[in-house]
mmCIF file with all atom_site columns, C-alpha atoms in Angstrom:
data_model
loop_
_atom_site.group_PDB
_atom_site.id
_atom_site.type_symbol
_atom_site.label_atom_id
_atom_site.label_alt_id
_atom_site.label_comp_id
_atom_site.label_asym_id
_atom_site.label_entity_id
_atom_site.label_seq_id
_atom_site.pdbx_PDB_ins_code
_atom_site.Cartn_x
_atom_site.Cartn_y
_atom_site.Cartn_z
_atom_site.occupancy
_atom_site.B_iso_or_equiv
_atom_site.pdbx_formal_charge
_atom_site.auth_seq_id
_atom_site.auth_comp_id
_atom_site.auth_asym_id
_atom_site.auth_atom_id
_atom_site.pdbx_PDB_model_num
ATOM 1   C CA . GLY A 1 1   ? 143.280 -97.081 149.878 1.00 40.00 ? 1   GLY A CA 1
ATOM 2   C CA . GLU A 1 2   ? 144.025 -93.445 149.336 1.00 41.00 ? 2   GLU A CA 1
ATOM 3   C CA . PHE A 1 3   ? 147.072 -91.958 151.057 1.00 38.00 ? 3   PHE A CA 1
ATOM 4   C CA . TYR A 1 4   ? 147.587 -88.401 152.285 1.00 41.00 ? 4   TYR A CA 1
ATOM 5   C CA . CYS A 1 5   ? 151.174 -87.179 152.321 1.00 40.00 ? 5   CYS A CA 1
ATOM 6   C CA . THR A 1 6   ? 152.467 -83.867 153.499 1.00 41.00 ? 6   THR A CA 1
ATOM 7   C CA . CYS A 1 7   ? 155.967 -82.523 153.712 1.00 39.00 ? 7   CYS A CA 1
ATOM 8   C CA . VAL A 1 8   ? 156.650 -79.562 155.953 1.00 40.00 ? 8   VAL A CA 1
ATOM 9   C CA . SER A 1 9   ? 159.798 -77.583 156.741 1.00 37.00 ? 9   SER A CA 1
ATOM 10  C CA . PHE A 1 10  ? 159.513 -74.486 158.913 1.00 36.00 ? 10  PHE A CA 1
ATOM 11  C CA . PRO A 1 11  ? 160.872 -72.344 161.733 1.00 38.00 ? 11  PRO A CA 1
ATOM 12  C CA . LEU A 1 12  ? 158.610 -72.196 164.796 1.00 37.00 ? 12  LEU A CA 1
ATOM 13  C CA . TYR A 1 13  ? 157.856 -69.078 166.772 1.00 36.00 ? 13  TYR A CA 1
ATOM 14  C CA . PHE A 1 14  ? 155.756 -70.027 169.789 1.00 38.00 ? 14  PHE A CA 1
ATOM 15  C CA . PHE A 1 15  ? 154.934 -67.246 172.164 1.00 36.00 ? 15  PHE A CA 1
ATOM 16  C CA . THR A 1 16  ? 157.821 -66.126 174.353 1.00 34.00 ? 16  THR A CA 1
ATOM 17  C CA . TRP A 1 17  ? 159.359 -69.430 175.404 1.00 36.00 ? 17  TRP A CA 1
ATOM 18  C CA . VAL A 1 18  ? 160.434 -70.770 171.997 1.00 38.00 ? 18  VAL A CA 1
ATOM 19  C CA . ILE A 1 19  ? 162.527 -68.246 170.127 1.00 34.00 ? 19  ILE A CA 1
ATOM 20  C CA . ALA A 1 20  ? 163.403 -69.996 166.859 1.00 38.00 ? 20  ALA A CA 1
ATOM 21  C CA . LEU A 1 21  ? 163.578 -73.730 166.507 1.00 42.00 ? 21  LEU A CA 1
ATOM 22  C CA . ASP A 1 22  ? 164.435 -75.041 163.046 1.00 42.00 ? 22  ASP A CA 1
ATOM 23  C CA . LEU A 1 23  ? 162.989 -78.497 162.672 1.00 44.00 ? 23  LEU A CA 1
ATOM 24  C CA . PRO A 1 24  ? 163.860 -80.984 159.949 1.00 43.00 ? 24  PRO A CA 1
ATOM 25  C CA . GLN A 1 25  ? 161.330 -81.830 157.318 1.00 41.00 ? 25  GLN A CA 1
ATOM 26  C CA . LEU A 1 26  ? 158.440 -83.799 158.741 1.00 45.00 ? 26  LEU A CA 1
ATOM 27  C CA . TYR A 1 27  ? 156.908 -86.494 156.571 1.00 43.00 ? 27  TYR A CA 1
ATOM 28  C CA . LEU A 1 28  ? 153.501 -87.864 157.406 1.00 45.00 ? 28  LEU A CA 1
ATOM 29  C CA . CYS A 1 29  ? 152.319 -90.589 155.073 1.00 44.00 ? 29  CYS A CA 1
ATOM 30  C CA . THR A 1 30  ? 149.427 -92.700 156.237 1.00 42.00 ? 30  THR A CA 1
ATOM 31  C CA . LYS A 1 31  ? 145.920 -93.740 155.262 1.00 48.00 ? 31  LYS A CA 1
ATOM 32  C CA . SER A 1 32  ? 144.278 -90.702 156.858 1.00 65.00 ? 32  SER A CA 1
ATOM 33  C CA . PRO A 1 33  ? 145.303 -87.425 158.474 1.00 75.00 ? 33  PRO A CA 1
ATOM 34  C CA . GLU A 1 34  ? 143.750 -88.552 161.789 1.00 81.00 ? 34  GLU A CA 1
ATOM 35  C CA . MET A 1 35  ? 145.913 -91.699 161.776 1.00 83.00 ? 35  MET A CA 1
ATOM 36  C CA . ALA A 1 36  ? 148.988 -89.585 161.084 1.00 84.00 ? 36  ALA A CA 1
ATOM 37  C CA . ILE A 1 37  ? 148.188 -87.355 164.060 1.00 88.00 ? 37  ILE A CA 1
ATOM 38  C CA . SER A 1 38  ? 147.560 -90.382 166.251 1.00 88.00 ? 38  SER A CA 1
ATOM 39  C CA . ARG A 1 39  ? 150.951 -91.833 165.293 1.00 89.00 ? 39  ARG A CA 1
ATOM 40  C CA . GLN A 1 40  ? 152.688 -88.552 166.114 1.00 91.00 ? 40  GLN A CA 1
ATOM 41  C CA . LEU A 1 41  ? 151.126 -88.598 169.591 1.00 94.00 ? 41  LEU A CA 1
ATOM 42  C CA . GLU A 1 42  ? 151.885 -92.291 170.324 1.00 92.00 ? 42  GLU A CA 1
ATOM 43  C CA . ASN A 1 43  ? 154.869 -91.825 172.644 1.00 92.00 ? 43  ASN A CA 1
ATOM 44  C CA . THR A 1 44  ? 153.726 -88.617 174.316 1.00 95.00 ? 44  THR A CA 1
ATOM 45  C CA . SER A 1 45  ? 151.497 -87.757 177.271 1.00 96.00 ? 45  SER A CA 1
ATOM 46  C CA . LEU A 1 46  ? 148.728 -87.118 174.705 1.00 96.00 ? 46  LEU A CA 1
ATOM 47  C CA . ALA A 1 47  ? 148.729 -90.679 173.329 1.00 95.00 ? 47  ALA A CA 1
ATOM 48  C CA . GLY A 1 48  ? 145.292 -92.029 172.533 1.00 94.00 ? 48  GLY A CA 1
ATOM 49  C CA . LEU A 1 49  ? 143.680 -88.594 172.406 1.00 95.00 ? 49  LEU A CA 1
ATOM 50  C CA . ARG A 1 50  ? 142.428 -86.598 169.425 1.00 94.00 ? 50  ARG A CA 1
ATOM 51  C CA . ILE A 1 51  ? 143.176 -82.968 168.611 1.00 94.00 ? 51  ILE A CA 1
ATOM 52  C CA . ASP A 1 52  ? 140.449 -80.535 167.561 1.00 92.00 ? 52  ASP A CA 1
ATOM 53  C CA . THR A 1 53  ? 141.788 -79.798 164.085 1.00 89.00 ? 53  THR A CA 1
ATOM 54  C CA . ASN A 1 54  ? 138.845 -77.492 163.290 1.00 88.00 ? 54  ASN A CA 1
ATOM 55  C CA . TRP A 1 55  ? 140.035 -74.923 165.832 1.00 87.00 ? 55  TRP A CA 1
ATOM 56  C CA . ALA A 1 56  ? 139.412 -71.355 164.728 1.00 81.00 ? 56  ALA A CA 1
ATOM 57  C CA . ASP A 1 57  ? 141.935 -69.719 167.123 1.00 83.00 ? 57  ASP A CA 1
ATOM 58  C CA . GLY A 1 58  ? 141.660 -68.375 170.649 1.00 84.00 ? 58  GLY A CA 1
ATOM 59  C CA . ILE A 1 59  ? 140.281 -70.117 173.691 1.00 87.00 ? 59  ILE A CA 1
ATOM 60  C CA . SER A 1 60  ? 136.982 -71.413 172.244 1.00 83.00 ? 60  SER A CA 1
ATOM 61  C CA . PHE A 1 61  ? 134.576 -71.835 175.159 1.00 83.00 ? 61  PHE A CA 1
ATOM 62  C CA . ASN A 1 62  ? 131.913 -72.703 172.545 1.00 78.00 ? 62  ASN A CA 1
ATOM 63  C CA . GLY A 1 63  ? 129.286 -70.449 174.084 1.00 79.00 ? 63  GLY A CA 1
ATOM 64  C CA . LEU A 1 64  ? 129.640 -71.814 177.624 1.00 81.00 ? 64  LEU A CA 1
ATOM 65  C CA . LEU A 1 65  ? 131.074 -68.492 178.808 1.00 85.00 ? 65  LEU A CA 1
ATOM 66  C CA . PRO A 1 66  ? 130.546 -64.976 177.469 1.00 87.00 ? 66  PRO A CA 1
ATOM 67  C CA . ASP A 1 67  ? 132.944 -63.724 174.792 1.00 89.00 ? 67  ASP A CA 1
ATOM 68  C CA . THR A 1 68  ? 134.004 -60.973 177.194 1.00 92.00 ? 68  THR A CA 1
ATOM 69  C CA . VAL A 1 69  ? 135.484 -63.603 179.528 1.00 91.00 ? 69  VAL A CA 1
ATOM 70  C CA . GLU A 1 70  ? 137.499 -65.076 176.675 1.00 90.00 ? 70  GLU A CA 1
ATOM 71  C CA . GLN A 1 71  ? 138.721 -61.625 175.632 1.00 93.00 ? 71  GLN A CA 1
ATOM 72  C CA . THR A 1 72  ? 139.725 -60.767 179.211 1.00 94.00 ? 72  THR A CA 1
ATOM 73  C CA . LEU A 1 73  ? 141.665 -64.011 179.533 1.00 94.00 ? 73  LEU A CA 1
ATOM 74  C CA . LEU A 1 74  ? 143.450 -63.451 176.216 1.00 92.00 ? 74  LEU A CA 1
ATOM 75  C CA . GLU A 1 75  ? 144.572 -60.049 177.490 1.00 94.00 ? 75  GLU A CA 1
ATOM 76  C CA . LYS A 1 76  ? 145.685 -61.298 180.909 1.00 95.00 ? 76  LYS A CA 1
ATOM 77  C CA . MET A 1 77  ? 147.269 -64.673 180.071 1.00 94.00 ? 77  MET A CA 1
ATOM 78  C CA . GLU A 1 78  ? 151.062 -64.681 179.878 1.00 93.00 ? 78  GLU A CA 1
ATOM 79  C CA . PHE A 1 79  ? 150.744 -67.750 177.661 1.00 93.00 ? 79  PHE A CA 1
ATOM 80  C CA . VAL A 1 80  ? 149.339 -65.647 174.804 1.00 91.00 ? 80  VAL A CA 1
ATOM 81  C CA . ASN A 1 81  ? 150.268 -62.090 175.766 1.00 92.00 ? 81  ASN A CA 1
ATOM 82  C CA . LYS A 1 82  ? 153.898 -61.368 176.581 1.00 91.00 ? 82  LYS A CA 1
ATOM 83  C CA . ASP A 1 83  ? 152.889 -58.024 178.114 1.00 93.00 ? 83  ASP A CA 1
ATOM 84  C CA . ALA A 1 84  ? 150.427 -59.551 180.595 1.00 92.00 ? 84  ALA A CA 1
ATOM 85  C CA . GLN A 1 85  ? 151.067 -59.045 184.296 1.00 91.00 ? 85  GLN A CA 1
ATOM 86  C CA . PRO A 1 86  ? 152.294 -62.179 186.080 1.00 90.00 ? 86  PRO A CA 1
ATOM 87  C CA . PHE A 1 87  ? 149.575 -64.125 187.894 1.00 91.00 ? 87  PHE A CA 1
ATOM 88  C CA . SER A 1 88  ? 146.751 -61.887 186.617 1.00 91.00 ? 88  SER A CA 1
ATOM 89  C CA . ALA A 1 89  ? 145.007 -64.664 184.683 1.00 94.00 ? 89  ALA A CA 1
ATOM 90  C CA . ILE A 1 90  ? 145.653 -67.400 187.253 1.00 94.00 ? 90  ILE A CA 1
ATOM 91  C CA . GLN A 1 91  ? 143.340 -65.809 189.811 1.00 92.00 ? 91  GLN A CA 1
ATOM 92  C CA . ILE A 1 92  ? 140.589 -65.297 187.222 1.00 94.00 ? 92  ILE A CA 1
ATOM 93  C CA . LEU A 1 93  ? 140.914 -68.916 186.067 1.00 94.00 ? 93  LEU A CA 1
ATOM 94  C CA . ARG A 1 94  ? 140.846 -70.281 189.635 1.00 93.00 ? 94  ARG A CA 1
ATOM 95  C CA . THR A 1 95  ? 137.751 -68.210 190.398 1.00 92.00 ? 95  THR A CA 1
ATOM 96  C CA . LEU A 1 96  ? 136.034 -69.479 187.240 1.00 92.00 ? 96  LEU A CA 1
ATOM 97  C CA . LEU A 1 97  ? 136.967 -73.052 188.118 1.00 90.00 ? 97  LEU A CA 1
ATOM 98  C CA . ASP A 1 98  ? 135.463 -72.670 191.608 1.00 89.00 ? 98  ASP A CA 1
ATOM 99  C CA . GLU A 1 99  ? 132.323 -70.900 190.403 1.00 88.00 ? 99  GLU A CA 1
ATOM 100 C CA . LEU A 1 100 ? 131.691 -73.206 187.440 1.00 83.00 ? 100 LEU A CA 1
ATOM 101 C CA . SER A 1 101 ? 132.646 -76.537 188.977 1.00 73.00 ? 101 SER A CA 1
ATOM 102 C CA . GLY A 1 102 ? 129.279 -78.008 188.021 1.00 59.00 ? 102 GLY A CA 1
ATOM 103 C CA . LYS A 1 103 ? 129.555 -76.940 184.371 1.00 67.00 ? 103 LYS A CA 1
ATOM 104 C CA . LYS A 1 104 ? 132.459 -79.258 183.588 1.00 73.00 ? 104 LYS A CA 1
ATOM 105 C CA . LEU A 1 105 ? 134.817 -76.923 181.778 1.00 86.00 ? 105 LEU A CA 1
ATOM 106 C CA . PRO A 1 106 ? 138.018 -78.951 181.552 1.00 91.00 ? 106 PRO A CA 1
ATOM 107 C CA . LEU A 1 107 ? 139.456 -76.263 179.297 1.00 93.00 ? 107 LEU A CA 1
ATOM 108 C CA . LEU A 1 108 ? 139.962 -74.187 182.455 1.00 94.00 ? 108 LEU A CA 1
ATOM 109 C CA . HIS A 1 109 ? 142.443 -76.815 183.677 1.00 95.00 ? 109 HIS A CA 1
ATOM 110 C CA . LEU A 1 110 ? 144.396 -76.539 180.428 1.00 96.00 ? 110 LEU A CA 1
ATOM 111 C CA . LEU A 1 111 ? 144.467 -72.760 180.679 1.00 96.00 ? 111 LEU A CA 1
ATOM 112 C CA . LEU A 1 112 ? 145.651 -72.991 184.291 1.00 96.00 ? 112 LEU A CA 1
ATOM 113 C CA . ALA A 1 113 ? 148.374 -75.424 183.199 1.00 97.00 ? 113 ALA A CA 1
ATOM 114 C CA . ALA A 1 114 ? 149.451 -72.972 180.493 1.00 96.00 ? 114 ALA A CA 1
ATOM 115 C CA . GLU A 1 115 ? 149.623 -70.077 182.939 1.00 96.00 ? 115 GLU A CA 1
ATOM 116 C CA . ALA A 1 116 ? 151.143 -72.000 185.851 1.00 95.00 ? 116 ALA A CA 1
ATOM 117 C CA . MET A 1 117 ? 154.091 -73.173 183.737 1.00 93.00 ? 117 MET A CA 1
ATOM 118 C CA . TYR A 1 118 ? 155.620 -69.705 184.098 1.00 90.00 ? 118 TYR A CA 1
ATOM 119 C CA . HIS A 1 119 ? 155.585 -70.000 187.892 1.00 91.00 ? 119 HIS A CA 1
ATOM 120 C CA . SER A 1 120 ? 155.431 -73.652 188.982 1.00 94.00 ? 120 SER A CA 1
ATOM 121 C CA . ALA A 1 121 ? 156.106 -76.737 186.883 1.00 94.00 ? 121 ALA A CA 1
ATOM 122 C CA . LYS A 1 122 ? 154.501 -78.859 189.621 1.00 96.00 ? 122 LYS A CA 1
ATOM 123 C CA . ASP A 1 123 ? 151.224 -76.891 189.548 1.00 96.00 ? 123 ASP A CA 1
ATOM 124 C CA . SER A 1 124 ? 151.271 -76.808 185.767 1.00 96.00 ? 124 SER A CA 1
ATOM 125 C CA . GLN A 1 125 ? 151.667 -80.595 185.604 1.00 97.00 ? 125 GLN A CA 1
ATOM 126 C CA . LYS A 1 126 ? 148.829 -81.091 188.117 1.00 97.00 ? 126 LYS A CA 1
ATOM 127 C CA . TYR A 1 127 ? 146.433 -78.942 186.060 1.00 96.00 ? 127 TYR A CA 1
ATOM 128 C CA . MET A 1 128 ? 147.506 -80.658 182.837 1.00 97.00 ? 128 MET A CA 1
ATOM 129 C CA . ASP A 1 129 ? 146.967 -84.082 184.399 1.00 97.00 ? 129 ASP A CA 1
ATOM 130 C CA . ASP A 1 130 ? 143.466 -83.010 185.515 1.00 95.00 ? 130 ASP A CA 1
ATOM 131 C CA . TYR A 1 131 ? 142.722 -81.828 181.975 1.00 96.00 ? 131 TYR A CA 1
ATOM 132 C CA . LEU A 1 132 ? 143.955 -85.056 180.376 1.00 96.00 ? 132 LEU A CA 1
ATOM 133 C CA . VAL A 1 133 ? 142.023 -87.266 182.823 1.00 95.00 ? 133 VAL A CA 1
ATOM 134 C CA . CYS A 1 134 ? 138.828 -85.457 181.887 1.00 93.00 ? 134 CYS A CA 1
ATOM 135 C CA . MET A 1 135 ? 139.585 -85.640 178.160 1.00 94.00 ? 135 MET A CA 1
ATOM 136 C CA . ARG A 1 136 ? 140.230 -89.379 178.365 1.00 94.00 ? 136 ARG A CA 1
ATOM 137 C CA . LYS A 1 137 ? 137.170 -90.007 180.522 1.00 93.00 ? 137 LYS A CA 1
ATOM 138 C CA . HIS A 1 138 ? 134.817 -88.212 178.133 1.00 90.00 ? 138 HIS A CA 1
ATOM 139 C CA . GLN A 1 139 ? 136.713 -89.004 174.899 1.00 90.00 ? 139 GLN A CA 1
ATOM 140 C CA . THR A 1 140 ? 136.696 -85.290 174.114 1.00 90.00 ? 140 THR A CA 1
ATOM 141 C CA . MET A 1 141 ? 139.009 -83.674 171.576 1.00 93.00 ? 141 MET A CA 1
ATOM 142 C CA . LEU A 1 142 ? 141.964 -81.725 172.926 1.00 95.00 ? 142 LEU A CA 1
ATOM 143 C CA . HIS A 1 143 ? 142.296 -77.998 172.513 1.00 95.00 ? 143 HIS A CA 1
ATOM 144 C CA . PRO A 1 144 ? 145.323 -77.359 170.248 1.00 95.00 ? 144 PRO A CA 1
ATOM 145 C CA . TRP A 1 145 ? 147.134 -75.467 173.030 1.00 96.00 ? 145 TRP A CA 1
ATOM 146 C CA . ALA A 1 146 ? 147.432 -78.846 174.801 1.00 97.00 ? 146 ALA A CA 1
ATOM 147 C CA . LEU A 1 147 ? 150.202 -79.635 172.290 1.00 97.00 ? 147 LEU A CA 1
ATOM 148 C CA . ILE A 1 148 ? 152.192 -76.589 173.402 1.00 96.00 ? 148 ILE A CA 1
ATOM 149 C CA . VAL A 1 149 ? 151.622 -77.098 177.126 1.00 97.00 ? 149 VAL A CA 1
ATOM 150 C CA . ALA A 1 150 ? 152.521 -80.796 176.864 1.00 97.00 ? 150 ALA A CA 1
ATOM 151 C CA . ALA A 1 151 ? 155.663 -79.881 174.891 1.00 96.00 ? 151 ALA A CA 1
ATOM 152 C CA . ARG A 1 152 ? 156.742 -77.499 177.622 1.00 95.00 ? 152 ARG A CA 1
ATOM 153 C CA . LEU A 1 153 ? 156.107 -80.062 180.365 1.00 96.00 ? 153 LEU A CA 1
ATOM 154 C CA . ASP A 1 154 ? 157.768 -82.950 178.500 1.00 94.00 ? 154 ASP A CA 1
ATOM 155 C CA . PRO A 1 155 ? 160.987 -81.827 176.787 1.00 93.00 ? 155 PRO A CA 1
ATOM 156 C CA . LEU A 1 156 ? 161.562 -85.330 175.349 1.00 93.00 ? 156 LEU A CA 1
ATOM 157 C CA . SER A 1 157 ? 158.381 -85.005 173.262 1.00 94.00 ? 157 SER A CA 1
ATOM 158 C CA . SER A 1 158 ? 158.604 -81.290 172.563 1.00 94.00 ? 158 SER A CA 1
ATOM 159 C CA . ASN A 1 159 ? 159.889 -81.491 168.968 1.00 94.00 ? 159 ASN A CA 1
ATOM 160 C CA . VAL A 1 160 ? 157.147 -83.922 167.951 1.00 94.00 ? 160 VAL A CA 1
ATOM 161 C CA . LEU A 1 161 ? 154.398 -81.921 169.660 1.00 95.00 ? 161 LEU A CA 1
ATOM 162 C CA . LEU A 1 162 ? 155.540 -78.534 168.400 1.00 95.00 ? 162 LEU A CA 1
ATOM 163 C CA . SER A 1 163 ? 156.007 -79.892 164.868 1.00 93.00 ? 163 SER A CA 1
ATOM 164 C CA . LEU A 1 164 ? 152.493 -81.260 164.918 1.00 94.00 ? 164 LEU A CA 1
ATOM 165 C CA . TYR A 1 165 ? 151.091 -77.951 166.192 1.00 94.00 ? 165 TYR A CA 1
ATOM 166 C CA . ALA A 1 166 ? 152.894 -76.043 163.459 1.00 92.00 ? 166 ALA A CA 1
ATOM 167 C CA . GLU A 1 167 ? 151.770 -78.440 160.759 1.00 90.00 ? 167 GLU A CA 1
ATOM 168 C CA . LEU A 1 168 ? 148.142 -78.372 161.826 1.00 90.00 ? 168 LEU A CA 1
ATOM 169 C CA . PHE A 1 169 ? 147.643 -74.757 162.811 1.00 88.00 ? 169 PHE A CA 1
ATOM 170 C CA . MET A 1 170 ? 150.351 -72.482 161.441 1.00 85.00 ? 170 MET A CA 1
ATOM 171 C CA . GLN A 1 171 ? 150.214 -73.234 157.715 1.00 70.00 ? 171 GLN A CA 1
ATOM 172 C CA . THR A 1 172 ? 147.188 -71.005 157.188 1.00 54.00 ? 172 THR A CA 1
ATOM 173 C CA . LYS A 1 173 ? 148.438 -68.146 159.383 1.00 48.00 ? 173 LYS A CA 1
#
């Protein structure tokens, strides 16, 4: 069959918690890009899950919440805005989670995990676990930020996860 091969060498600049991490060249040679991604995730907490590689940027509630909510969260989340006030997005996210419990928005758990990591690794891990349980149960694709949150929560897998994020989403930026 046909093989897809990519070779990437890059410095990573992820938000405020990774300053500059020079990674060695990453070679992915396999029968399909999806198989290559799956192999990268094999020994991580994201094993067996698929990443939404068609992500356009941002939170992506896909019309389930108004765009104004997404914009407010982007302004208030420390995860994406280094100037955000501590805890300002956590309360909004918890309120949304309570109010929308019937709408099944697992993305809220991921966003809470991203925000909580600045204040409590235990809470962050709990929210991430909730997110991953839902993703596995419904066989839903992961939001790309799951790679970054998982990297932060699992230092042993961080290079693999951050390399994959950079390869998939930073080449066009």
